[in-house]
């Protein structure tokens, strides 16, 4: 969409129509006028002035941006009465969406490929071989990309599209509040995910070791803090720069997170696990980092409360990310089981989950921005108000949202084919790429993306009607569910191929990991 001069609707903007009454010149007539809360007045889609509180026209106003505004409503009075405060929004061409999303999508996919290769390599490292709980925290840590960074990207994209990040001062205010919020959330979620991993380890091992518990907690919390800071900083720069380049950040921001998120997080986890594992015999070392990061949480809370958007999320935005973390942790338990049977599966887990979660996040972010532009939180236009629609309507019809879903599905198939080939070419070992493997992988990927896109459609409409911001609640739930469901689908595909003795997943190419050593 054309975003020059901040033409996206202001968050405080409420449009109503006056079918009669005095115009700016004092005359009366039947011409309809659109008057906004901040004084902008339109006649039949044309700007005629800006009124101050006394009704005077500001002659110094630059009216050019307003002539391009996407929220001008045309039509008869009955249409306006039915829509209340709704604003018409110009649809972005599908070709424009494709051009803006294709390259970041490919870069994001390459990032998940490298993340998969990193995970495939580190599974044989001593820390991962001896403290198997690290595999359980991998999906929750990768899920932080969806729980935190992608929601941050969606919030920033919406703020930019609404014109709230035009100046350096605005960008700084938004950045400080949101970065502090992300650090606070990362600390809490990483600690919870490590506790879940330790509990799951007790279920399978029936032995509690303080040194391993603190080791897992330190690795998880430090990884989350560093990765969130790096990715959050990049995201702020991307959104701010895309606005200047007339690019819709909704189409690229989540893909940039996808390109860097998994790879960065796994690389940091691998490095920190090696460091902390060398000190595992001294639990105080890991405990020092855990206590230090936990003690910083009140500081992040104070800073996050300084910005309205982050303050609201800090108050009501915890349940989606905690639920998503729990779902991702269940996916981690599945991954721990799967990798013990098929070591080659680890290379594909970040790819199938990351790429499809990225595309679903793009759809959810676009829907959230659309809702913010056209109506108030809690209501939809009557002509587009159905929250629960069948999958055919949501994905296969010719309505706008279905067309976007079809575009994303069409984008995913060649992308996944490329990523699978790259994983096989770049991975170590003697794995063989077979047609049955490619077919099973593409089927699993398509099923996962179809389900996620459908959930994005009905979830966004459902949440907005109930005054829940999809930017903060929907994307974490989508990526968390995608982590669990995608890992399960991948395991089913590997089990089926293994039963058919396909050479791509035979036991000779997938040695099982040794069990964790017995406590001394």
Coordinates of C-alpha atoms in Angstrom, one line a residue, residues 10-492:
X10 CA -4.4 7.3 12.7
X11 CA -5.1 5.2 15.7
X12 CA -7.3 7.9 17.2
X13 CA -9.1 8.5 14.0
X14 CA -12.9 8.0 14.0
X15 CA -14.8 8.7 10.8
X16 CA -18.5 9.7 10.7
X17 CA -20.6 11.2 8.0
X18 CA -22.8 14.3 8.1
X19 CA -25.6 14.0 5.5
X20 CA -26.6 17.6 6.1
X21 CA -25.4 20.7 8.1
X22 CA -23.2 23.7 7.8
X23 CA -20.1 23.4 5.7
X24 CA -16.8 25.1 6.4
X25 CA -18.1 28.2 4.5
X26 CA -21.2 28.3 6.6
X27 CA -23.5 27.1 3.8
X28 CA -26.0 24.3 4.1
X29 CA -26.6 21.7 1.5
X30 CA -27.2 18.0 0.7
X31 CA -23.5 17.2 -0.1
X32 CA -22.2 14.6 2.3
X33 CA -19.2 15.3 4.4
X34 CA -16.8 13.0 6.2
X35 CA -15.6 14.7 9.4
X36 CA -12.9 13.0 11.4
X37 CA -12.3 13.4 15.1
X38 CA -9.2 15.6 14.6
X39 CA -11.1 17.9 12.2
X40 CA -10.4 16.6 8.7
X41 CA -13.4 17.2 6.5
X42 CA -14.1 15.5 3.1
X43 CA -16.7 16.1 0.5
X44 CA -17.3 13.2 -1.9
X45 CA -13.8 12.0 -1.3
X46 CA -12.1 15.4 -1.6
X47 CA -10.5 17.3 1.2
X48 CA -12.1 20.7 1.7
X49 CA -10.3 21.8 4.9
X50 CA -9.1 21.2 8.4
X51 CA -11.2 22.6 11.2
X52 CA -10.0 23.6 14.5
X53 CA -12.2 23.5 17.6
X54 CA -13.7 26.8 16.7
X55 CA -14.6 25.7 13.2
X56 CA -11.8 27.7 11.4
X57 CA -9.9 26.3 8.6
X58 CA -6.1 25.8 9.0
X59 CA -4.8 27.2 5.7
X60 CA -1.2 26.1 6.4
X61 CA -2.1 22.5 6.4
X62 CA -0.4 20.3 3.8
X63 CA -3.5 18.6 2.3
X64 CA -1.6 16.5 -0.2
X65 CA -1.3 13.4 2.1
X66 CA -5.0 13.6 2.9
X67 CA -6.0 13.4 -0.7
X68 CA -4.3 10.0 -0.9
X69 CA -5.7 8.8 2.4
X70 CA -7.0 5.3 2.2
X71 CA -9.8 5.7 4.8
X72 CA -12.1 8.1 2.8
X73 CA -15.5 6.6 2.6
X74 CA -17.7 7.0 -0.5
X75 CA -21.3 6.0 -0.9
X76 CA -24.7 7.0 0.2
X77 CA -25.8 7.9 3.7
X78 CA -27.5 4.6 4.4
X79 CA -24.2 2.8 3.8
X80 CA -22.5 5.0 6.4
X81 CA -25.2 4.5 8.9
X82 CA -24.9 0.8 8.7
X83 CA -21.1 0.9 9.0
X84 CA -20.9 3.4 11.8
X85 CA -17.3 4.3 12.3
X86 CA -16.0 2.0 9.6
X87 CA -13.4 3.3 7.1
X88 CA -12.9 2.0 3.6
X89 CA -9.4 0.7 3.0
X90 CA -7.8 0.4 -0.4
X91 CA -6.8 -3.1 -1.2
X92 CA -3.1 -3.8 -1.8
X93 CA -2.6 -5.6 -5.2
X94 CA -1.6 -9.2 -4.9
X95 CA 1.3 -8.6 -7.3
X96 CA 2.6 -6.0 -4.9
X97 CA 2.3 -8.4 -2.0
X98 CA 4.2 -11.0 -4.0
X99 CA 6.9 -8.6 -4.9
X100 CA 7.4 -7.4 -1.4
X101 CA 7.1 -10.8 0.3
X102 CA 8.9 -13.2 -2.1
X103 CA 12.5 -12.2 -1.4
X104 CA 12.2 -11.9 2.4
X105 CA 10.4 -15.3 2.3
X106 CA 13.3 -16.9 0.5
X107 CA 15.8 -15.3 2.8
X108 CA 13.7 -16.4 5.8
X109 CA 13.7 -20.0 4.4
X110 CA 17.4 -20.0 4.0
X111 CA 17.7 -18.8 7.6
X112 CA 15.7 -21.8 8.7
X113 CA 17.8 -24.1 6.5
X114 CA 21.0 -23.0 8.3
X115 CA 19.2 -23.3 11.6
X116 CA 18.3 -26.9 10.8
X117 CA 21.9 -27.6 9.8
X118 CA 23.1 -26.1 13.1
X119 CA 20.6 -28.2 15.1
X120 CA 21.7 -31.3 13.1
X121 CA 25.3 -30.6 14.0
X122 CA 25.0 -29.7 17.6
X123 CA 22.9 -32.8 18.5
X124 CA 26.2 -34.8 18.8
X125 CA 27.9 -32.2 21.0
X126 CA 28.6 -33.3 24.6
X127 CA 26.1 -30.8 26.1
X128 CA 23.2 -32.0 24.0
X129 CA 24.2 -35.7 24.3
X130 CA 24.5 -35.6 28.1
X131 CA 21.8 -33.1 29.0
X132 CA 18.9 -34.2 26.8
X133 CA 16.6 -31.5 28.3
X134 CA 18.3 -29.1 25.9
X135 CA 16.3 -30.6 23.1
X136 CA 13.1 -29.9 25.0
X137 CA 13.9 -26.2 25.3
X138 CA 14.8 -25.8 21.6
X139 CA 11.2 -25.4 20.2
X140 CA 10.2 -22.9 23.0
X141 CA 13.4 -20.9 22.4
X142 CA 12.7 -20.9 18.6
X143 CA 9.1 -20.2 19.5
X144 CA 10.3 -17.0 21.1
X145 CA 10.6 -15.8 17.5
X146 CA 6.9 -16.2 17.2
X147 CA 6.0 -15.3 20.8
X148 CA 8.1 -12.2 21.0
X149 CA 9.9 -11.0 17.8
X150 CA 7.0 -11.7 15.4
X151 CA 4.5 -10.0 17.7
X152 CA 7.0 -7.2 18.0
X153 CA 7.2 -7.0 14.3
X154 CA 3.4 -7.0 13.9
X155 CA 3.0 -4.3 16.6
X156 CA 5.7 -2.1 15.0
X157 CA 4.2 -2.6 11.5
X158 CA 0.8 -1.6 12.7
X159 CA 2.3 1.5 14.5
X160 CA 4.2 2.4 11.3
X161 CA 1.1 2.0 9.1
X162 CA -0.9 4.1 11.4
X163 CA 1.7 6.9 11.2
X164 CA 3.1 6.6 14.7
X165 CA 6.7 6.1 13.7
X166 CA 7.3 9.1 11.5
X167 CA 9.8 11.0 13.6
X168 CA 12.9 9.9 15.4
X169 CA 11.3 10.8 18.7
X170 CA 8.3 8.6 18.0
X171 CA 10.6 5.7 16.9
X172 CA 12.7 6.0 20.0
X173 CA 9.7 6.0 22.3
X174 CA 8.2 2.9 20.6
X175 CA 11.6 1.2 20.5
X176 CA 12.4 1.6 24.2
X177 CA 9.0 0.5 25.4
X178 CA 8.8 -2.5 23.2
X179 CA 12.4 -3.6 23.7
X180 CA 11.9 -3.5 27.5
X181 CA 8.7 -5.5 27.1
X182 CA 10.4 -8.1 25.0
X183 CA 13.2 -8.5 27.5
X184 CA 10.8 -9.0 30.3
X185 CA 8.8 -11.5 28.4
X186 CA 11.9 -13.4 27.2
X187 CA 13.1 -13.7 30.8
X188 CA 9.8 -15.1 32.1
X189 CA 9.2 -17.4 29.1
X190 CA 12.7 -18.9 29.0
X191 CA 12.6 -19.6 32.7
X192 CA 9.2 -21.3 32.4
X193 CA 10.4 -23.3 29.4
X194 CA 13.5 -24.5 31.3
X195 CA 11.3 -25.6 34.2
X196 CA 9.0 -27.5 31.8
X197 CA 12.1 -29.2 30.3
X198 CA 13.4 -30.2 33.7
X199 CA 10.0 -31.6 34.7
X200 CA 9.8 -33.6 31.5
X201 CA 13.3 -34.8 32.1
X202 CA 12.2 -36.1 35.5
X203 CA 9.3 -38.0 33.9
X204 CA 11.7 -39.9 31.6
X205 CA 14.8 -40.1 33.9
X206 CA 13.3 -40.0 37.4
X207 CA 16.5 -38.2 38.6
X208 CA 16.9 -34.6 39.6
X209 CA 20.3 -32.9 39.4
X210 CA 20.7 -29.4 40.5
X211 CA 23.7 -28.8 38.3
X212 CA 21.8 -29.8 35.1
X213 CA 18.7 -27.9 36.2
X214 CA 20.7 -24.6 36.6
X215 CA 22.6 -25.4 33.4
X216 CA 19.4 -25.7 31.4
X217 CA 17.9 -22.6 33.0
X218 CA 21.1 -20.5 32.3
X219 CA 21.3 -21.6 28.7
X220 CA 17.7 -20.9 28.1
X221 CA 17.5 -17.5 29.8
X222 CA 20.8 -16.1 28.4
X223 CA 19.9 -17.3 24.9
X224 CA 16.5 -15.7 25.1
X225 CA 17.9 -12.4 26.4
X226 CA 20.7 -12.0 23.8
X227 CA 18.6 -13.2 20.8
X228 CA 15.6 -11.0 21.7
X229 CA 17.9 -7.9 22.0
X230 CA 19.6 -8.6 18.7
X231 CA 16.5 -9.5 16.8
X232 CA 14.4 -6.7 18.3
X233 CA 17.0 -4.1 17.3
X234 CA 17.1 -5.4 13.8
X235 CA 13.3 -5.4 13.6
X236 CA 13.0 -1.7 14.7
X237 CA 15.5 -0.7 12.0
X238 CA 13.7 -2.7 9.3
X239 CA 10.3 -1.3 10.1
X240 CA 11.5 2.3 10.4
X241 CA 13.4 2.0 7.1
X242 CA 10.7 0.2 5.2
X243 CA 8.3 3.1 5.9
X244 CA 10.8 5.5 4.3
X245 CA 11.1 3.2 1.2
X246 CA 7.3 3.1 0.7
X247 CA 7.2 -0.7 1.5
X248 CA 4.5 -2.2 3.7
X249 CA 6.4 -3.6 6.7
X250 CA 3.6 -6.2 7.2
X251 CA 4.9 -8.0 4.1
X252 CA 8.6 -8.2 5.1
X253 CA 9.1 -7.7 8.8
X254 CA 8.1 -11.2 9.9
X255 CA 10.2 -12.7 7.1
X256 CA 13.2 -10.8 8.3
X257 CA 12.6 -12.3 11.8
X258 CA 12.3 -15.7 10.2
X259 CA 15.5 -15.2 8.3
X260 CA 17.5 -14.4 11.4
X261 CA 15.5 -15.8 14.3
X262 CA 16.1 -19.5 14.3
X263 CA 19.7 -19.4 13.0
X264 CA 20.7 -16.7 15.5
X265 CA 18.9 -18.4 18.5
X266 CA 20.4 -21.8 17.8
X267 CA 23.9 -20.4 17.2
X268 CA 23.7 -18.5 20.6
X269 CA 22.3 -21.6 22.3
X270 CA 25.1 -23.8 20.9
X271 CA 27.8 -21.4 22.0
X272 CA 26.3 -20.8 25.5
X273 CA 25.7 -24.5 26.1
X274 CA 29.3 -25.2 25.4
X275 CA 30.4 -22.4 27.8
X276 CA 28.1 -23.4 30.6
X277 CA 28.7 -27.1 30.2
X278 CA 32.4 -26.6 30.9
X279 CA 31.3 -25.2 34.3
X280 CA 28.5 -27.7 35.0
X281 CA 30.4 -29.1 37.9
X282 CA 30.1 -25.7 39.6
X283 CA 26.4 -24.9 39.8
X284 CA 27.0 -21.5 41.2
X285 CA 28.3 -20.3 37.8
X286 CA 25.0 -21.0 36.0
X287 CA 23.0 -19.9 39.1
X288 CA 24.7 -16.5 39.0
X289 CA 23.4 -15.8 35.4
X290 CA 20.0 -17.1 36.3
X291 CA 19.7 -14.8 39.3
X292 CA 21.2 -11.8 37.4
X293 CA 18.7 -12.0 34.6
X294 CA 15.8 -12.5 36.9
X295 CA 16.8 -9.5 38.9
X296 CA 16.6 -7.3 35.8
X297 CA 12.9 -8.1 35.2
X298 CA 11.6 -5.2 37.4
X299 CA 13.8 -2.8 35.4
X300 CA 12.2 -4.0 32.2
X301 CA 8.8 -3.6 33.7
X302 CA 9.4 0.0 34.6
X303 CA 10.7 0.9 31.1
X304 CA 7.9 -1.0 29.4
X305 CA 5.2 0.9 31.3
X306 CA 6.5 4.2 29.8
X307 CA 4.9 3.5 26.4
X308 CA 1.1 3.1 26.0
X309 CA 1.3 0.1 23.6
X310 CA 3.8 -1.9 25.6
X311 CA 2.1 -0.9 28.8
X312 CA -1.2 -2.5 27.6
X313 CA 0.6 -5.7 26.4
X314 CA 2.4 -5.8 29.8
X315 CA -0.9 -5.8 31.5
X316 CA -3.0 -8.2 29.4
X317 CA -0.6 -9.8 26.9
X318 CA 0.8 -12.6 29.0
X319 CA -1.7 -15.4 28.5
X320 CA -1.1 -15.9 24.7
X321 CA 2.6 -16.2 25.0
X322 CA 2.5 -18.5 28.1
X323 CA 0.0 -20.8 26.3
X324 CA 2.1 -20.7 23.2
X325 CA 5.2 -21.5 25.2
X326 CA 3.4 -24.5 26.8
X327 CA 2.4 -25.7 23.3
X328 CA 5.9 -25.3 22.0
X329 CA 7.3 -27.2 24.9
X330 CA 5.0 -30.1 24.1
X331 CA 6.5 -29.8 20.6
X332 CA 9.9 -30.0 22.2
X333 CA 9.0 -33.2 24.0
X334 CA 8.0 -34.6 20.6
X335 CA 11.2 -33.5 19.1
X336 CA 13.2 -35.1 21.9
X337 CA 11.5 -38.4 21.1
X338 CA 11.8 -38.0 17.4
X339 CA 15.5 -37.1 17.3
X340 CA 16.3 -40.2 19.4
X341 CA 14.8 -42.3 16.5
X342 CA 15.7 -40.2 13.5
X343 CA 18.6 -37.9 13.9
X344 CA 18.1 -36.6 10.3
X345 CA 14.8 -35.1 11.4
X346 CA 16.5 -32.3 13.3
X347 CA 17.6 -30.6 10.1
X348 CA 14.1 -30.3 8.9
X349 CA 12.3 -29.3 12.1
X350 CA 13.2 -25.6 11.9
X351 CA 12.5 -25.4 8.2
X352 CA 8.9 -26.9 8.2
X353 CA 7.9 -25.0 11.4
X354 CA 9.8 -21.7 10.7
X355 CA 8.8 -21.2 7.1
X356 CA 5.1 -22.1 7.6
X357 CA 4.9 -20.1 10.8
X358 CA 6.4 -17.1 9.0
X359 CA 3.7 -17.2 6.2
X360 CA 0.9 -17.6 8.8
X361 CA 2.3 -14.7 10.7
X362 CA 2.3 -12.5 7.5
X363 CA -1.3 -13.3 7.0
X364 CA -2.2 -12.6 10.7
X365 CA -0.2 -9.4 10.7
X366 CA -1.9 -8.1 7.5
X367 CA -5.3 -8.9 9.0
X368 CA -4.6 -7.1 12.2
X369 CA -3.4 -4.0 10.3
X370 CA -6.5 -4.1 8.1
X371 CA -8.8 -4.2 11.1
X372 CA -7.0 -1.3 12.7
X373 CA -7.3 0.8 9.6
X374 CA -11.0 0.2 8.9
X375 CA -12.8 0.0 12.3
X376 CA -12.5 0.2 16.0
X377 CA -11.3 -2.7 18.1
X378 CA -14.3 -4.8 18.9
X379 CA -16.3 -4.5 15.6
X380 CA -16.2 -5.4 12.0
X381 CA -18.1 -3.9 9.0
X382 CA -21.4 -5.7 8.5
X383 CA -20.4 -6.8 5.0
X384 CA -17.3 -8.6 6.4
X385 CA -18.1 -9.6 10.0
X386 CA -18.2 -13.4 9.9
X387 CA -15.6 -14.8 12.4
X388 CA -16.2 -18.5 11.9
X389 CA -16.2 -19.5 8.2
X390 CA -15.7 -22.9 6.7
X391 CA -12.3 -23.7 5.2
X392 CA -13.6 -23.5 1.6
X393 CA -14.7 -19.9 2.2
X394 CA -11.5 -19.0 4.0
X395 CA -9.1 -20.5 1.6
X396 CA -10.7 -21.4 -1.7
X397 CA -13.1 -18.6 -2.6
X398 CA -12.3 -15.4 -4.5
X399 CA -12.7 -13.1 -1.5
X400 CA -9.8 -11.0 -0.5
X401 CA -8.5 -13.0 2.4
X402 CA -8.8 -16.3 0.5
X403 CA -6.8 -14.8 -2.4
X404 CA -4.0 -13.8 0.0
X405 CA -4.0 -17.3 1.5
X406 CA -3.8 -18.9 -2.0
X407 CA -0.8 -16.6 -2.8
X408 CA 1.0 -17.7 0.4
X409 CA 0.3 -21.4 -0.3
X410 CA 1.6 -21.0 -3.9
X411 CA 4.7 -19.3 -2.6
X412 CA 5.4 -22.0 -0.1
X413 CA 5.5 -25.0 -2.4
X414 CA 8.5 -24.1 -4.6
X415 CA 10.2 -22.5 -1.6
X416 CA 10.0 -25.7 0.4
X417 CA 11.2 -27.8 -2.5
X418 CA 14.3 -25.6 -2.7
X419 CA 14.9 -25.7 1.0
X420 CA 14.6 -29.5 1.1
X421 CA 17.2 -29.9 -1.7
X422 CA 19.5 -27.4 0.1
X423 CA 19.3 -29.3 3.4
X424 CA 20.3 -32.6 1.7
X425 CA 23.1 -30.9 -0.3
X426 CA 24.6 -29.1 2.7
X427 CA 24.1 -31.7 5.5
X428 CA 26.8 -34.1 6.5
X429 CA 26.3 -37.8 6.1
X430 CA 25.2 -40.1 3.4
X431 CA 21.5 -39.3 3.3
X432 CA 19.8 -39.9 0.0
X433 CA 17.1 -37.5 -1.4
X434 CA 14.3 -39.7 -2.7
X435 CA 11.0 -38.8 -4.4
X436 CA 8.9 -40.4 -1.6
X437 CA 10.7 -38.2 1.0
X438 CA 10.1 -35.1 -1.0
X439 CA 6.4 -36.0 -1.5
X440 CA 5.8 -36.8 2.1
X441 CA 7.6 -33.6 3.3
X442 CA 5.6 -31.4 0.9
X443 CA 2.3 -33.0 1.9
X444 CA 3.2 -32.5 5.6
X445 CA 4.2 -28.9 4.9
X446 CA 1.1 -28.1 2.9
X447 CA -1.2 -29.6 5.5
X448 CA 0.5 -27.6 8.3
X449 CA 0.4 -24.3 6.3
X450 CA -3.3 -24.8 5.3
X451 CA -4.3 -25.4 8.9
X452 CA -2.3 -22.3 10.1
X453 CA -3.7 -20.0 7.5
X454 CA -7.3 -21.1 8.3
X455 CA -6.6 -20.6 12.0
X456 CA -5.1 -17.2 11.2
X457 CA -8.3 -16.2 9.4
X458 CA -10.9 -17.3 11.9
X459 CA -8.6 -16.4 14.9
X460 CA -8.0 -12.8 13.8
X461 CA -11.7 -12.1 13.2
X462 CA -12.7 -13.8 16.4
X463 CA -10.1 -12.0 18.6
X464 CA -10.8 -8.5 17.1
X465 CA -14.5 -8.8 17.7
X466 CA -13.8 -9.6 21.4
X467 CA -11.4 -6.7 21.7
X468 CA -8.3 -8.8 21.7
X469 CA -5.5 -7.4 19.5
X470 CA -4.4 -10.1 17.1
X471 CA -0.9 -8.5 16.9
X472 CA -0.3 -9.6 20.5
X473 CA -2.3 -12.7 20.9
X474 CA -2.8 -14.5 17.6
X475 CA 0.8 -14.9 16.3
X476 CA 2.2 -16.5 19.4
X477 CA -0.6 -19.1 19.4
X478 CA -0.2 -19.8 15.7
X479 CA 3.6 -20.3 15.9
X480 CA 3.3 -22.3 19.1
X481 CA 0.7 -24.6 17.6
X482 CA 2.7 -24.8 14.4
X483 CA 5.8 -25.9 16.3
X484 CA 3.9 -28.8 17.9
X485 CA 1.8 -29.8 14.9
X486 CA 4.7 -29.4 12.4
X487 CA 7.0 -31.6 14.5
X488 CA 4.3 -34.2 14.9
X489 CA 3.6 -34.2 11.1
X490 CA 7.3 -34.5 10.4
X491 CA 7.7 -37.4 12.8
X492 CA 4.7 -39.2 11.2

